[in-house]
Tab-separated table of C-alpha atoms in Angstrom:
chain	number	residue	atom	x	y	z
A	1	MET	CA	92.766	90.619	93.934
A	2	ASP	CA	92.590	89.802	90.225
A	3	SER	CA	88.849	89.177	90.470
A	4	PHE	CA	88.177	92.764	91.559
A	5	PRO	CA	87.811	95.550	89.044
A	6	ALA	CA	90.626	98.082	88.699
A	7	ILE	CA	89.650	100.905	91.016
A	8	GLU	CA	90.844	104.500	91.026
A	9	ILE	CA	92.203	105.527	94.417
A	10	ASP	CA	93.756	108.968	94.707
A	11	LYS	CA	95.592	110.612	97.588
A	12	VAL	CA	93.509	113.620	98.604
A	13	LYS	CA	95.344	115.118	101.557
A	14	ALA	CA	98.076	114.248	104.017
A	15	TRP	CA	99.190	115.803	107.269
A	16	ASP	CA	102.507	114.889	108.854
A	17	PHE	CA	103.172	116.397	112.262
A	18	ARG	CA	105.441	113.606	113.490
A	19	LEU	CA	108.594	114.558	115.312
A	20	ALA	CA	111.715	114.708	113.155
A	21	ASN	CA	113.473	111.945	115.097
A	22	ILE	CA	110.657	109.400	114.813
A	23	ASN	CA	111.639	105.770	114.241
A	24	THR	CA	109.408	104.817	111.314
A	25	SER	CA	110.414	101.148	111.525
A	26	GLU	CA	108.605	101.025	114.863
A	27	CYS	CA	105.359	102.493	113.630
A	28	LEU	CA	101.869	101.015	113.789
A	29	ASN	CA	100.028	101.669	110.527
A	30	VAL	CA	96.249	101.777	110.924
A	31	ALA	CA	93.773	101.919	108.041
A	32	TYR	CA	90.062	102.621	107.790
A	33	GLY	CA	87.671	102.302	104.866
A	34	VAL	CA	84.441	104.265	105.237
A	35	ASP	CA	81.628	106.039	103.496
A	36	ALA	CA	80.207	109.428	104.503
A	37	ASN	CA	78.164	107.864	107.317
A	38	TYR	CA	81.268	106.854	109.272
A	39	LEU	CA	83.618	109.817	108.860
A	40	ASP	CA	82.930	111.019	112.411
A	41	GLY	CA	83.465	107.494	113.726
A	42	VAL	CA	86.965	107.452	112.246
A	43	GLY	CA	87.868	110.545	114.258
A	44	VAL	CA	86.573	108.966	117.464
A	45	SER	CA	88.429	105.721	116.786
A	46	ILE	CA	91.717	107.481	116.015
A	47	THR	CA	91.377	109.626	119.130
A	48	SER	CA	90.782	106.563	121.316
A	49	ILE	CA	93.880	104.853	119.921
A	50	VAL	CA	96.052	107.941	120.391
A	51	LEU	CA	94.878	108.644	123.943
A	52	ASN	CA	95.676	105.086	125.030
A	53	ASN	CA	98.932	104.726	123.100
A	54	ARG	CA	100.936	107.944	123.312
A	55	HIS	CA	104.085	105.855	123.766
A	56	ILE	CA	104.027	104.395	120.237
A	57	ASN	CA	104.353	105.902	116.769
A	58	LEU	CA	101.114	105.792	114.807
A	59	ASP	CA	100.294	106.482	111.159
A	60	PHE	CA	96.692	106.511	109.967
A	61	TYR	CA	95.257	105.957	106.496
A	62	ILE	CA	91.637	106.649	105.608
A	63	ILE	CA	89.992	105.497	102.393
A	64	ALA	CA	86.574	106.984	101.667
A	65	ASP	CA	84.389	107.754	98.703
A	66	VAL	CA	83.565	111.282	99.845
A	67	TYR	CA	84.982	113.881	102.242
A	68	ASN	CA	83.851	117.302	103.389
A	69	ASP	CA	85.671	120.430	104.545
A	70	GLY	CA	84.547	119.965	108.144
A	71	PHE	CA	86.155	116.539	108.241
A	72	PHE	CA	89.385	117.895	106.743
A	73	GLN	CA	89.549	120.531	109.490
A	74	LYS	CA	88.895	118.030	112.293
A	75	ILE	CA	91.460	115.544	111.009
A	76	ALA	CA	94.094	118.252	110.462
A	77	LYS	CA	93.607	119.444	114.040
A	78	LEU	CA	93.764	115.880	115.370
A	79	ALA	CA	97.004	115.233	113.466
A	80	GLU	CA	98.619	118.455	114.646
A	81	GLN	CA	97.601	118.156	118.299
A	82	ASN	CA	98.854	114.578	118.524
A	83	GLN	CA	101.902	114.729	116.222
A	84	LEU	CA	100.451	112.201	113.778
A	85	ARG	CA	100.648	111.429	110.117
A	86	ILE	CA	97.188	110.990	108.624
A	87	THR	CA	96.726	110.329	104.921
A	88	LEU	CA	93.381	110.466	103.128
A	89	TYR	CA	92.540	108.626	99.924
A	90	ARG	CA	89.430	108.954	97.786
A	91	ILE	CA	88.112	105.834	96.099
A	92	ASN	CA	86.037	106.042	92.939
A	93	THR	CA	83.139	103.631	93.471
A	94	ASP	CA	81.777	103.642	89.919
A	95	LYS	CA	83.261	100.222	89.180
A	96	LEU	CA	81.993	98.820	92.479
A	97	GLN	CA	78.375	99.132	91.369
A	98	CYS	CA	78.490	95.539	90.082
A	99	LEU	CA	79.364	94.157	93.540
A	100	PRO	CA	76.595	93.101	95.927
A	101	CYS	CA	75.592	95.277	98.866
A	102	THR	CA	72.581	95.688	101.164
A	103	GLN	CA	71.012	98.434	103.239
A	104	VAL	CA	73.131	97.266	106.167
A	105	TRP	CA	76.340	96.557	104.218
A	106	SER	CA	77.204	99.398	101.857
A	107	ARG	CA	79.849	99.216	99.158
A	108	ALA	CA	82.242	100.683	101.726
A	109	MET	CA	82.686	97.131	103.038
A	110	TYR	CA	84.919	96.516	100.007
A	111	PHE	CA	87.207	99.468	100.810
A	112	ARG	CA	89.209	97.355	103.285
A	113	LEU	CA	90.270	95.046	100.468
A	114	PHE	CA	91.536	97.954	98.441
A	115	ALA	CA	93.299	99.372	101.513
A	116	PHE	CA	95.529	96.310	101.628
A	117	GLN	CA	96.007	96.345	97.878
A	118	LEU	CA	97.051	100.014	97.894
A	119	LEU	CA	99.020	100.267	101.129
A	120	GLY	CA	100.528	96.793	100.989
A	121	LEU	CA	102.843	98.038	98.272
A	122	THR	CA	104.761	100.253	100.702
A	123	LEU	CA	103.985	98.996	104.221
A	124	ASP	CA	105.207	95.807	105.891
A	125	ARG	CA	102.315	95.723	108.351
A	126	LEU	CA	98.859	97.211	108.371
A	127	LEU	CA	96.092	97.038	110.950
A	128	TYR	CA	92.646	97.529	109.457
A	129	LEU	CA	89.924	98.727	111.829
A	130	ASP	CA	86.269	99.481	111.351
A	131	ALA	CA	85.349	103.056	112.220
A	132	ASP	CA	83.173	101.954	115.138
A	133	VAL	CA	86.134	100.435	117.009
A	134	VAL	CA	87.071	102.219	120.229
A	135	CYS	CA	90.453	101.445	121.760
A	136	LYS	CA	90.427	101.034	125.533
A	137	GLY	CA	94.063	100.151	126.187
A	138	ASP	CA	97.621	99.556	125.053
A	139	ILE	CA	97.989	98.050	121.571
A	140	SER	CA	101.795	98.184	121.346
A	141	GLN	CA	102.005	94.367	121.238
A	142	LEU	CA	100.666	94.608	117.695
A	143	LEU	CA	104.037	96.080	116.686
A	144	HIS	CA	105.793	92.736	117.192
């Protein structure tokens, strides 16, 4: 990642409603990188994963350039209702202005790279998903 500019990524909020006896070594870590246009999609994607995988421990990480209060409320409710840990990070995109993008591919496409750079420091495994992914079944095999 040496060719990428140093980017500021700050933890904005975190909710942890996991049960006290959770086995964190058997946890599937899922990350998203989105801009404002896909915040709602993240909620749908997380919900689809949770509804089809209640038998596994899940932690979610969202990296975005902007958030709003409505999103905070929805994500907090989702975390509480489903006993999840969801952590939000804000990425400063000022230094990404030099990287190419198009009308179809916004600078948010680079967020996934920074997700691995940031979260790879503390997590052994990380599943990155686009916000338009809907889970239709069991994904527990990804734990092994």
